[in-house]
Short mmCIF file of C-alpha atoms in Angstrom, two decimals:
data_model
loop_
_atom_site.label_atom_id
_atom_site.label_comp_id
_atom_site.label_asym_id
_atom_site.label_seq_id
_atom_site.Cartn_x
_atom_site.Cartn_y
_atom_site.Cartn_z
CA UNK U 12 25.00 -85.48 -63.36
CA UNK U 13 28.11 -85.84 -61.23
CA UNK U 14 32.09 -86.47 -62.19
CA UNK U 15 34.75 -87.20 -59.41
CA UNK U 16 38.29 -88.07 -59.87
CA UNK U 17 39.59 -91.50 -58.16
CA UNK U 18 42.29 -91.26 -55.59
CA UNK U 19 45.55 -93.02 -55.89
CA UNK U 20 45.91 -95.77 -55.36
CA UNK U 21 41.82 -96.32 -55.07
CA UNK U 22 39.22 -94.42 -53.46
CA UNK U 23 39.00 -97.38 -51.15
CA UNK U 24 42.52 -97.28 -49.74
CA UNK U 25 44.07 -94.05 -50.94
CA UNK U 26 47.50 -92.75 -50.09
CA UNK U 27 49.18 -89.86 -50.16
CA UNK U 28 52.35 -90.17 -53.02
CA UNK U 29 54.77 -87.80 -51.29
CA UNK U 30 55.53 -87.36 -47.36
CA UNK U 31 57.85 -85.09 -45.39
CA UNK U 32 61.10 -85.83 -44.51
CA UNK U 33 61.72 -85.77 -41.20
CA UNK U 34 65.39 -85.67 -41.33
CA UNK U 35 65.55 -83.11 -43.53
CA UNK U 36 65.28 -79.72 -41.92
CA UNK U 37 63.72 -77.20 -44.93
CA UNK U 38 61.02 -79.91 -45.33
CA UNK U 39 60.68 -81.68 -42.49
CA UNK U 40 57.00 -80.36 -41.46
CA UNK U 41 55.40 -80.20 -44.79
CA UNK U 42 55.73 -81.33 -48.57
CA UNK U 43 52.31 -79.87 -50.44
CA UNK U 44 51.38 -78.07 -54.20
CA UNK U 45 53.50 -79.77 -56.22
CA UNK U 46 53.70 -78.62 -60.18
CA UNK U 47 54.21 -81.60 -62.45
CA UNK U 48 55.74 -81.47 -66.13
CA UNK U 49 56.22 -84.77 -68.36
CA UNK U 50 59.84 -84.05 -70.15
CA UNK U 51 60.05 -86.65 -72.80
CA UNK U 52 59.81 -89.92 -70.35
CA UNK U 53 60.68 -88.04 -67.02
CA UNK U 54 58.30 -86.54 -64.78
CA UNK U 55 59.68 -83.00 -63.39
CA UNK U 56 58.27 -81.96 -59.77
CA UNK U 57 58.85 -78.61 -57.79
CA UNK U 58 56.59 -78.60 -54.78
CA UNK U 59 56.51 -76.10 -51.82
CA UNK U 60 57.68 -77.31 -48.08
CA UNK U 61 57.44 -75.73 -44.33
CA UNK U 62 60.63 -76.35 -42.15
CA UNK U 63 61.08 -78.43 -39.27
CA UNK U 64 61.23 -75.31 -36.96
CA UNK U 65 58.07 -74.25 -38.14
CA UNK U 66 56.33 -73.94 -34.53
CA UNK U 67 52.28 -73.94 -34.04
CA UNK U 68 50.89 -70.26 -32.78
CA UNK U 69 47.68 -69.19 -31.76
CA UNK U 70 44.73 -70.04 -33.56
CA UNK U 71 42.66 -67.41 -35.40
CA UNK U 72 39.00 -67.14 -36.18
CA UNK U 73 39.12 -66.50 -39.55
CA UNK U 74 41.33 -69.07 -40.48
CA UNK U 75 41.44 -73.01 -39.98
CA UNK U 76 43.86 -74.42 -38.56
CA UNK U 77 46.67 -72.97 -36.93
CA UNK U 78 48.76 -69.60 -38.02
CA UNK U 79 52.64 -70.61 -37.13
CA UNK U 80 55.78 -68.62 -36.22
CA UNK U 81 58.78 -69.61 -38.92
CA UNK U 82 56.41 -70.01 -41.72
CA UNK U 83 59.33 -69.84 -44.23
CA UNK U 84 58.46 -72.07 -47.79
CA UNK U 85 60.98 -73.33 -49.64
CA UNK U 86 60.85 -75.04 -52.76
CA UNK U 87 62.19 -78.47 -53.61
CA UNK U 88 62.62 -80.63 -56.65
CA UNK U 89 61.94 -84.46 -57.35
CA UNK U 90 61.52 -86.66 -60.35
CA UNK U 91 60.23 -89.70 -61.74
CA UNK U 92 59.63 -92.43 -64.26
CA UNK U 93 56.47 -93.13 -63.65
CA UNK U 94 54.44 -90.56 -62.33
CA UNK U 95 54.32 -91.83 -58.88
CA UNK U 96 57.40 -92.19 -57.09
CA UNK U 97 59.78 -89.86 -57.19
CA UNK U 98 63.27 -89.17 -56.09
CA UNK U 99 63.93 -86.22 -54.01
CA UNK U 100 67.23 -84.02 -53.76
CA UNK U 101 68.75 -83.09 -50.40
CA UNK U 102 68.87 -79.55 -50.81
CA UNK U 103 66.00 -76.82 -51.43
CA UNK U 104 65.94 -76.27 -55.53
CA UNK U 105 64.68 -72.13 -54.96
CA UNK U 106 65.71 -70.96 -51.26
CA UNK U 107 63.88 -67.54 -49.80
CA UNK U 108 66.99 -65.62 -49.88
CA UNK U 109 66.09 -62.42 -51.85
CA UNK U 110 64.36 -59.13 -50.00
CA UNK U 111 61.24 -59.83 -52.03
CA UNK U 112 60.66 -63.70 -51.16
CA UNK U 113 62.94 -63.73 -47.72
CA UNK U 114 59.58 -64.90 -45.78
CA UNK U 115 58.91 -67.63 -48.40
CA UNK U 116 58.95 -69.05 -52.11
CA UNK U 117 55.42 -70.19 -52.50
CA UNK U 118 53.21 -72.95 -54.69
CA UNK U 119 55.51 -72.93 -57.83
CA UNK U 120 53.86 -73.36 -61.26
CA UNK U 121 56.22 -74.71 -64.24
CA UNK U 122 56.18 -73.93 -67.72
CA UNK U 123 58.64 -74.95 -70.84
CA UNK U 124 58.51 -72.39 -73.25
CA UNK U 125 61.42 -73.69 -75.74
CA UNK U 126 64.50 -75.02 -74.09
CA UNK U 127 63.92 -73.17 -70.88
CA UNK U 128 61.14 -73.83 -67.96
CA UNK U 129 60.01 -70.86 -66.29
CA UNK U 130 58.46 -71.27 -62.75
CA UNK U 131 56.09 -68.66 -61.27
CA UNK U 132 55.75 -68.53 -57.68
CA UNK U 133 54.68 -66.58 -54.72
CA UNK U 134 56.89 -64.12 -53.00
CA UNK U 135 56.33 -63.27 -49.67
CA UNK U 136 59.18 -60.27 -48.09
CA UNK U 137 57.60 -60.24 -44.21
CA UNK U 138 56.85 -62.75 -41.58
CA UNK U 139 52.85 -64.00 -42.28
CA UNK U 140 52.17 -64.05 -38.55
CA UNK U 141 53.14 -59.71 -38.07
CA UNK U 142 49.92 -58.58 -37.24
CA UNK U 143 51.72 -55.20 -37.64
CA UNK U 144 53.25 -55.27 -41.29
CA UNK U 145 51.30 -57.03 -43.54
CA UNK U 146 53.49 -58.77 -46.22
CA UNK U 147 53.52 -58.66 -50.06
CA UNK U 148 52.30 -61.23 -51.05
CA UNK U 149 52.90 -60.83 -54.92
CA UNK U 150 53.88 -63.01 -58.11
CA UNK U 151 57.80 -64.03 -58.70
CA UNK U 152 59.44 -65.70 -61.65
CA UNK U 153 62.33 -67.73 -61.81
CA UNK U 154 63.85 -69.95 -64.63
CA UNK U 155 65.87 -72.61 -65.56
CA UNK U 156 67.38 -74.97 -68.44
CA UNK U 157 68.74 -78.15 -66.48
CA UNK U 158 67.22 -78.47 -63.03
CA UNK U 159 71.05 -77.83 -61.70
CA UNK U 160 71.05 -74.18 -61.31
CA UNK U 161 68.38 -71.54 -61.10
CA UNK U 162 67.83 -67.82 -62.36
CA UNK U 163 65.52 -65.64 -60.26
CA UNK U 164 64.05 -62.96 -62.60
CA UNK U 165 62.36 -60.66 -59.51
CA UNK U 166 58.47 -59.58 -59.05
CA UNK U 167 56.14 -59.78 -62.38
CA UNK U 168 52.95 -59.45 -60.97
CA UNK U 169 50.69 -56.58 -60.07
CA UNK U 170 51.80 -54.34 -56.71
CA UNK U 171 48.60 -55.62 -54.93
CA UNK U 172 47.87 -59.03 -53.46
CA UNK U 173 47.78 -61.85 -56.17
CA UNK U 174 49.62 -64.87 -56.12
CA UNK U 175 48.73 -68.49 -58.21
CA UNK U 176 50.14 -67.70 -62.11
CA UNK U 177 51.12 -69.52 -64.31
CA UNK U 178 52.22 -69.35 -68.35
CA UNK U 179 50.57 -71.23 -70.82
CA UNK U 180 52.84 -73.32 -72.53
CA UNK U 181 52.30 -72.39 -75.79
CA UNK U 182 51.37 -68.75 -77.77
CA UNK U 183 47.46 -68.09 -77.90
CA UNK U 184 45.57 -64.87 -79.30
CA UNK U 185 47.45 -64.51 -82.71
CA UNK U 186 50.86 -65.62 -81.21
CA UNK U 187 51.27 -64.01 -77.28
CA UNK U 188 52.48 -65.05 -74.44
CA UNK U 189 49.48 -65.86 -71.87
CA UNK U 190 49.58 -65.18 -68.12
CA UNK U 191 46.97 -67.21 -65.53
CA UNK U 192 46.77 -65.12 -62.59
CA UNK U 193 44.76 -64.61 -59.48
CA UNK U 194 43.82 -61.71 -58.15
CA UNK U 195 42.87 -60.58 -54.62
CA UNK U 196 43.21 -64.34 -53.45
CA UNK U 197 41.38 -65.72 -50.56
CA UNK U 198 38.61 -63.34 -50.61
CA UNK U 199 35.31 -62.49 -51.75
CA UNK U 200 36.33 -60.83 -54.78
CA UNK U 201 39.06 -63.46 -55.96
CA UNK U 202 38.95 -63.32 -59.24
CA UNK U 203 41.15 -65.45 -62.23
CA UNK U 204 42.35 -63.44 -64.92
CA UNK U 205 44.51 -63.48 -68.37
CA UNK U 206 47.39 -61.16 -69.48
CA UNK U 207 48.49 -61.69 -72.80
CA UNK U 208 52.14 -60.28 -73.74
CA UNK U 209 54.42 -60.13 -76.85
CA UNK U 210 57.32 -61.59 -75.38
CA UNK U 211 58.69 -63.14 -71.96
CA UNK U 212 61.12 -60.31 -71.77
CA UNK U 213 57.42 -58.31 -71.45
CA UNK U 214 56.43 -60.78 -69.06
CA UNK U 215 59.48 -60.38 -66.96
CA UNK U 216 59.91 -56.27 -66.83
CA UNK U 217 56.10 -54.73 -66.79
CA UNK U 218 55.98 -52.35 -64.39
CA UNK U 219 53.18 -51.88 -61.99
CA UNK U 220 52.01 -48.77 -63.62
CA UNK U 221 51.37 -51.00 -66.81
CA UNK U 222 49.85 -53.59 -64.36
CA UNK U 223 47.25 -50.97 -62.69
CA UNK U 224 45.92 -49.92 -66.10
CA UNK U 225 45.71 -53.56 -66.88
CA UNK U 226 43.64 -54.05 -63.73
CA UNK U 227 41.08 -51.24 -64.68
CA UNK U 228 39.53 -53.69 -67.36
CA UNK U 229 41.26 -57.12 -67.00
CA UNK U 230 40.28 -59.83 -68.69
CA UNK U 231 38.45 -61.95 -65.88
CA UNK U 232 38.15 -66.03 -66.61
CA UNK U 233 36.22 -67.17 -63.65
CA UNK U 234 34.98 -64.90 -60.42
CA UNK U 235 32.64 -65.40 -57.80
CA UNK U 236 29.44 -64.38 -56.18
CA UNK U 237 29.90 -62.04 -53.26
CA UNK U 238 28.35 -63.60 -50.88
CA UNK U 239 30.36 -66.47 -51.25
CA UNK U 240 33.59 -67.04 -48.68
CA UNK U 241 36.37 -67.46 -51.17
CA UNK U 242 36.73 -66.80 -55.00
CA UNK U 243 38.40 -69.18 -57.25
CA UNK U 244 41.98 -69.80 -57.57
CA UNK U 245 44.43 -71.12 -60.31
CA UNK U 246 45.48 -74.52 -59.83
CA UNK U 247 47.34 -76.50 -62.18
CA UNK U 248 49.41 -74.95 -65.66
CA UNK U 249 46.52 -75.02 -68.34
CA UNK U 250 46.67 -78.61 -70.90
CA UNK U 251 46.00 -78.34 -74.46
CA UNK U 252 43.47 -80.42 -75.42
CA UNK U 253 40.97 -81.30 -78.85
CA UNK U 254 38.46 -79.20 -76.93
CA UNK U 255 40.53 -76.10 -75.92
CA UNK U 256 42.18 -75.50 -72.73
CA UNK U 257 41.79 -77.51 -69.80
CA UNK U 258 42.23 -75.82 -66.28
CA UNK U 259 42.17 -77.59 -63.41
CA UNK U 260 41.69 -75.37 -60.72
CA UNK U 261 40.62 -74.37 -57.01
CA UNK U 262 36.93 -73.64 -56.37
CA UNK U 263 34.96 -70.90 -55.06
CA UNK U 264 34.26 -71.69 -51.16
CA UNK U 265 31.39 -71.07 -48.91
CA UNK U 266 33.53 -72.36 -45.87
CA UNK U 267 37.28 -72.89 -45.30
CA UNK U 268 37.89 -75.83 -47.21
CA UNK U 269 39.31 -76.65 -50.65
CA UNK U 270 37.91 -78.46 -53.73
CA UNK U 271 39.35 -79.28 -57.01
CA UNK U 272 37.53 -78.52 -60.11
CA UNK U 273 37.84 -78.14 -63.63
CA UNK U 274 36.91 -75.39 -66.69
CA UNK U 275 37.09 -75.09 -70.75
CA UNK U 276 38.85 -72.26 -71.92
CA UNK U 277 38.86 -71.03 -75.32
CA UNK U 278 41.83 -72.45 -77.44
CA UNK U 279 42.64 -69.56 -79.42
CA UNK U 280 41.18 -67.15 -76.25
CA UNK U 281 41.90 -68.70 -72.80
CA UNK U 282 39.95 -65.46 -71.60
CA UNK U 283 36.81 -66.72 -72.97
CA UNK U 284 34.64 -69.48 -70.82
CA UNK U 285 33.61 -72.67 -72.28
CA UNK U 286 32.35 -75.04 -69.89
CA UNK U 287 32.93 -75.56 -66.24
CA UNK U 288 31.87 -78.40 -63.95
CA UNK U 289 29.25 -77.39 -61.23
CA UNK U 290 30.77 -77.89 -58.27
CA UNK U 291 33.58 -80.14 -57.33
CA UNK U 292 35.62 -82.79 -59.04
CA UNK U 293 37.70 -84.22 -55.34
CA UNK U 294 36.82 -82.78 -52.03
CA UNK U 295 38.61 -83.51 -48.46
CA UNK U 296 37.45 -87.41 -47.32
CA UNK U 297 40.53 -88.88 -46.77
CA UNK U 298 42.32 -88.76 -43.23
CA UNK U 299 45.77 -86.74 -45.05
CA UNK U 300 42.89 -84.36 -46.38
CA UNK U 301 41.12 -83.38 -43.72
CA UNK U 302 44.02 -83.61 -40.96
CA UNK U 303 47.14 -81.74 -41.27
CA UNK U 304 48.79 -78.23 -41.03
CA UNK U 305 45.66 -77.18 -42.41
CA UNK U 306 42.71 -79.29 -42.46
CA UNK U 307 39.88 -79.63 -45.32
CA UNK U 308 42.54 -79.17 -48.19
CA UNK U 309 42.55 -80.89 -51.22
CA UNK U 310 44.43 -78.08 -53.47
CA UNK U 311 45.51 -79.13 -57.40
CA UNK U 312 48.27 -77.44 -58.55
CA UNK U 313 50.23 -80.18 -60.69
CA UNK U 314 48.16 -81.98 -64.18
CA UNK U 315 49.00 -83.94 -67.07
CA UNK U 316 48.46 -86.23 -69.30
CA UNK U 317 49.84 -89.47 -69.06
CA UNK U 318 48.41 -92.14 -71.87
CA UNK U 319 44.97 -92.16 -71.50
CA UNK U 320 44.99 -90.83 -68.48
CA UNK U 321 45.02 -87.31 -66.25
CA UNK U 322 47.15 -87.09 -63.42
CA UNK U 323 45.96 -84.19 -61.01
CA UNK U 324 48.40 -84.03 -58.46
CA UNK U 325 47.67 -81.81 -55.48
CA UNK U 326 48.26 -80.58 -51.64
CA UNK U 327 46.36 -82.30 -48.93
CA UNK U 328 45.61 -80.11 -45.45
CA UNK U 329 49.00 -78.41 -46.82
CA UNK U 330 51.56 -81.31 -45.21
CA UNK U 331 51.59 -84.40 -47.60
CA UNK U 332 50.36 -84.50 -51.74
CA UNK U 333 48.36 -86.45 -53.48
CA UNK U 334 47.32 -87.91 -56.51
CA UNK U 335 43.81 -88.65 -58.51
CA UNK U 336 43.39 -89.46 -61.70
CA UNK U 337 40.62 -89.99 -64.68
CA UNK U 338 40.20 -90.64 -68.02
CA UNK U 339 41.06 -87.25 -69.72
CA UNK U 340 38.05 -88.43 -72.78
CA UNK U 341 35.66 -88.90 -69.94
CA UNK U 342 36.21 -85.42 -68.06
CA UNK U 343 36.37 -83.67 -71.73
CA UNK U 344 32.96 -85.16 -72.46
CA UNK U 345 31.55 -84.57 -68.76
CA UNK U 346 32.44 -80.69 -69.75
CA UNK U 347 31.10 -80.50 -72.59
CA UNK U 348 27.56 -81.61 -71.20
CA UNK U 349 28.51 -78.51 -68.36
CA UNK U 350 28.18 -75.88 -71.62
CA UNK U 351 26.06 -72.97 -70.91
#
């Protein structure tokens, strides 16, 4: 019993839907984990980029690829009629210009919760590649109500390293405000959690003394075996669905590479574990998978529903993005045969 998801524009020829631009300098090396939202007939994009100055440095063990010197995110915005080609904007949409994300604005996740979308991200406040002074490397939120100006709201997440949240886009748990985080990413006890709040005010000003006590007994959604390499990691802003929650996400790792899965989360009580597929949904094949910045990267971080249809939309080898799709009835009923 097997599921995969079909590249765009076929498994037989696929290509990537978004490239850098070389001619513009805050994404001229990379465009990668994009967050999608359908607004009425217009499909919203933020998605992360590396500068043109970003230079290669020397290669670690423990790491693929290559760690680089200016390794400064930004993130830009695009958007779309049809899902598939978009039109970019000149200019960054979030810059790296406060003390908290000066080192990079990181993987943005977007959520409309009334009239206003709020966008988590990761903060980072040092250079990655100081082997001296490790960086935060924490959860920021910013918002906005037209796409034309942007309000930074500071550090929301926990005081230790976590990074991939996102809101659900609608209240759960007898009317709160849901947080999708992970915790101690890329490691062996990764771990994806819920917070549930009574209002984003709540969201936006918990301090980490109320985040440590949460951490004594969070509410873990998916973990990991420790033997394994690398926990799970959020991917994509939960969808609603008949079935309950649908979370595409990154899977747990024996190696250094990246897969794209999918679980079933409780409708009422997105803490609570449905279903989960065994194993991978879309691995690294193609070329602009396995070769880039990066290599062995296929990581979702954008999904919705368009007709019939899901649209996963996520970073390959962390320089270009992609785009594979399925029938959202066929996945839902692939899940529900993955029931424990």
């Amino acid at each position: 019993m097997s599921f995969q998801l079909q590249r765009y524009p076929s498994n037989e020829k696929p290509n990537p839907i978004l490239e850098p631009r070389k001619e513009i300098e805050w994404e001229g090396k990379a465009v990668f984990n994009p967050t999608i939202i359908k607004d009425g007939e217009i499909f919203r994009m933020l998605y992360r980029t590396y500068p043109s100055k970003l230079e290669m440095a020397a290669s670690r063990l423990k790491r693929p690829g290559f760690y680089f010197k200016n390794q400064i995110s930004y993130i830009g915005y695009a958007e779309s009629e049809d899902g598939i080609n978009f039109e970019r904007r000149e200019l960054p949409f979030i810059s790296p210009d406060t003390d908290y994300d000066r080192y990079g604005c990181e993987d943005p996740r977007m959520t409309k919760l009334g009239d206003i979308f709020y966008i988590t991200y990761t903060a980072i406040n040092d250079p990655i590649e100081d082997r001296e002074h490790r960086p935060n490397v924490r959860i920021a939120l910013a918002s906005t109500k037209d796409f034309k100006s942007v309000t930074k709201h500071g550090i929301i997440g926990p005081s230790m390293r976590s990074k991939a949240a996102a809101l659900f886009p609608e209240p759960v748990n007898g009317g709160k405000i849901a947080l999708l985080l992970t915790i101690s990413p890329d490691s062996t006890t990764s771990r994806v959690s819920v917070r549930y709040y009574d209002s984003m005010d709540q969201v936006s000003h918990s301090s980490f003394e109320e985040w440590d006590k949460y951490l004594e007994q969070d509410k873990i959604v998916l973990q990991t075996e420790w033997w394994l390499h690398r926990g799970p990691e959020v991917g994509a802003v939960p969808i609603k669905t008949e079935k309950g929650w649908l979370l595409i996400f990154s899977g747990e790792s024996m190696s250094d590479t990246w897969t794209i899965t999918a679980a079933l989360l409780d409708a009422e009580k997105p803490d609570q574990l449905i279903a989960r597929v065994p194993g991978y949904l879309l691995q690294a094949v193609a070329s602009y998978e396995r070769n880039g910045l990066v290599p062995n990267v296929t990581f979702p971080e954008g999904a919705v529903i368009v007709g019939d249809d899901l649209y996963v939309y996520y970073g390959a080898a962390d320089t270009v993005i992609g785009l594979a799709t399925c029938k959202l009835k066929d996945l839902l009923d692939y899940l529900e045969k993955c029931k424990k």
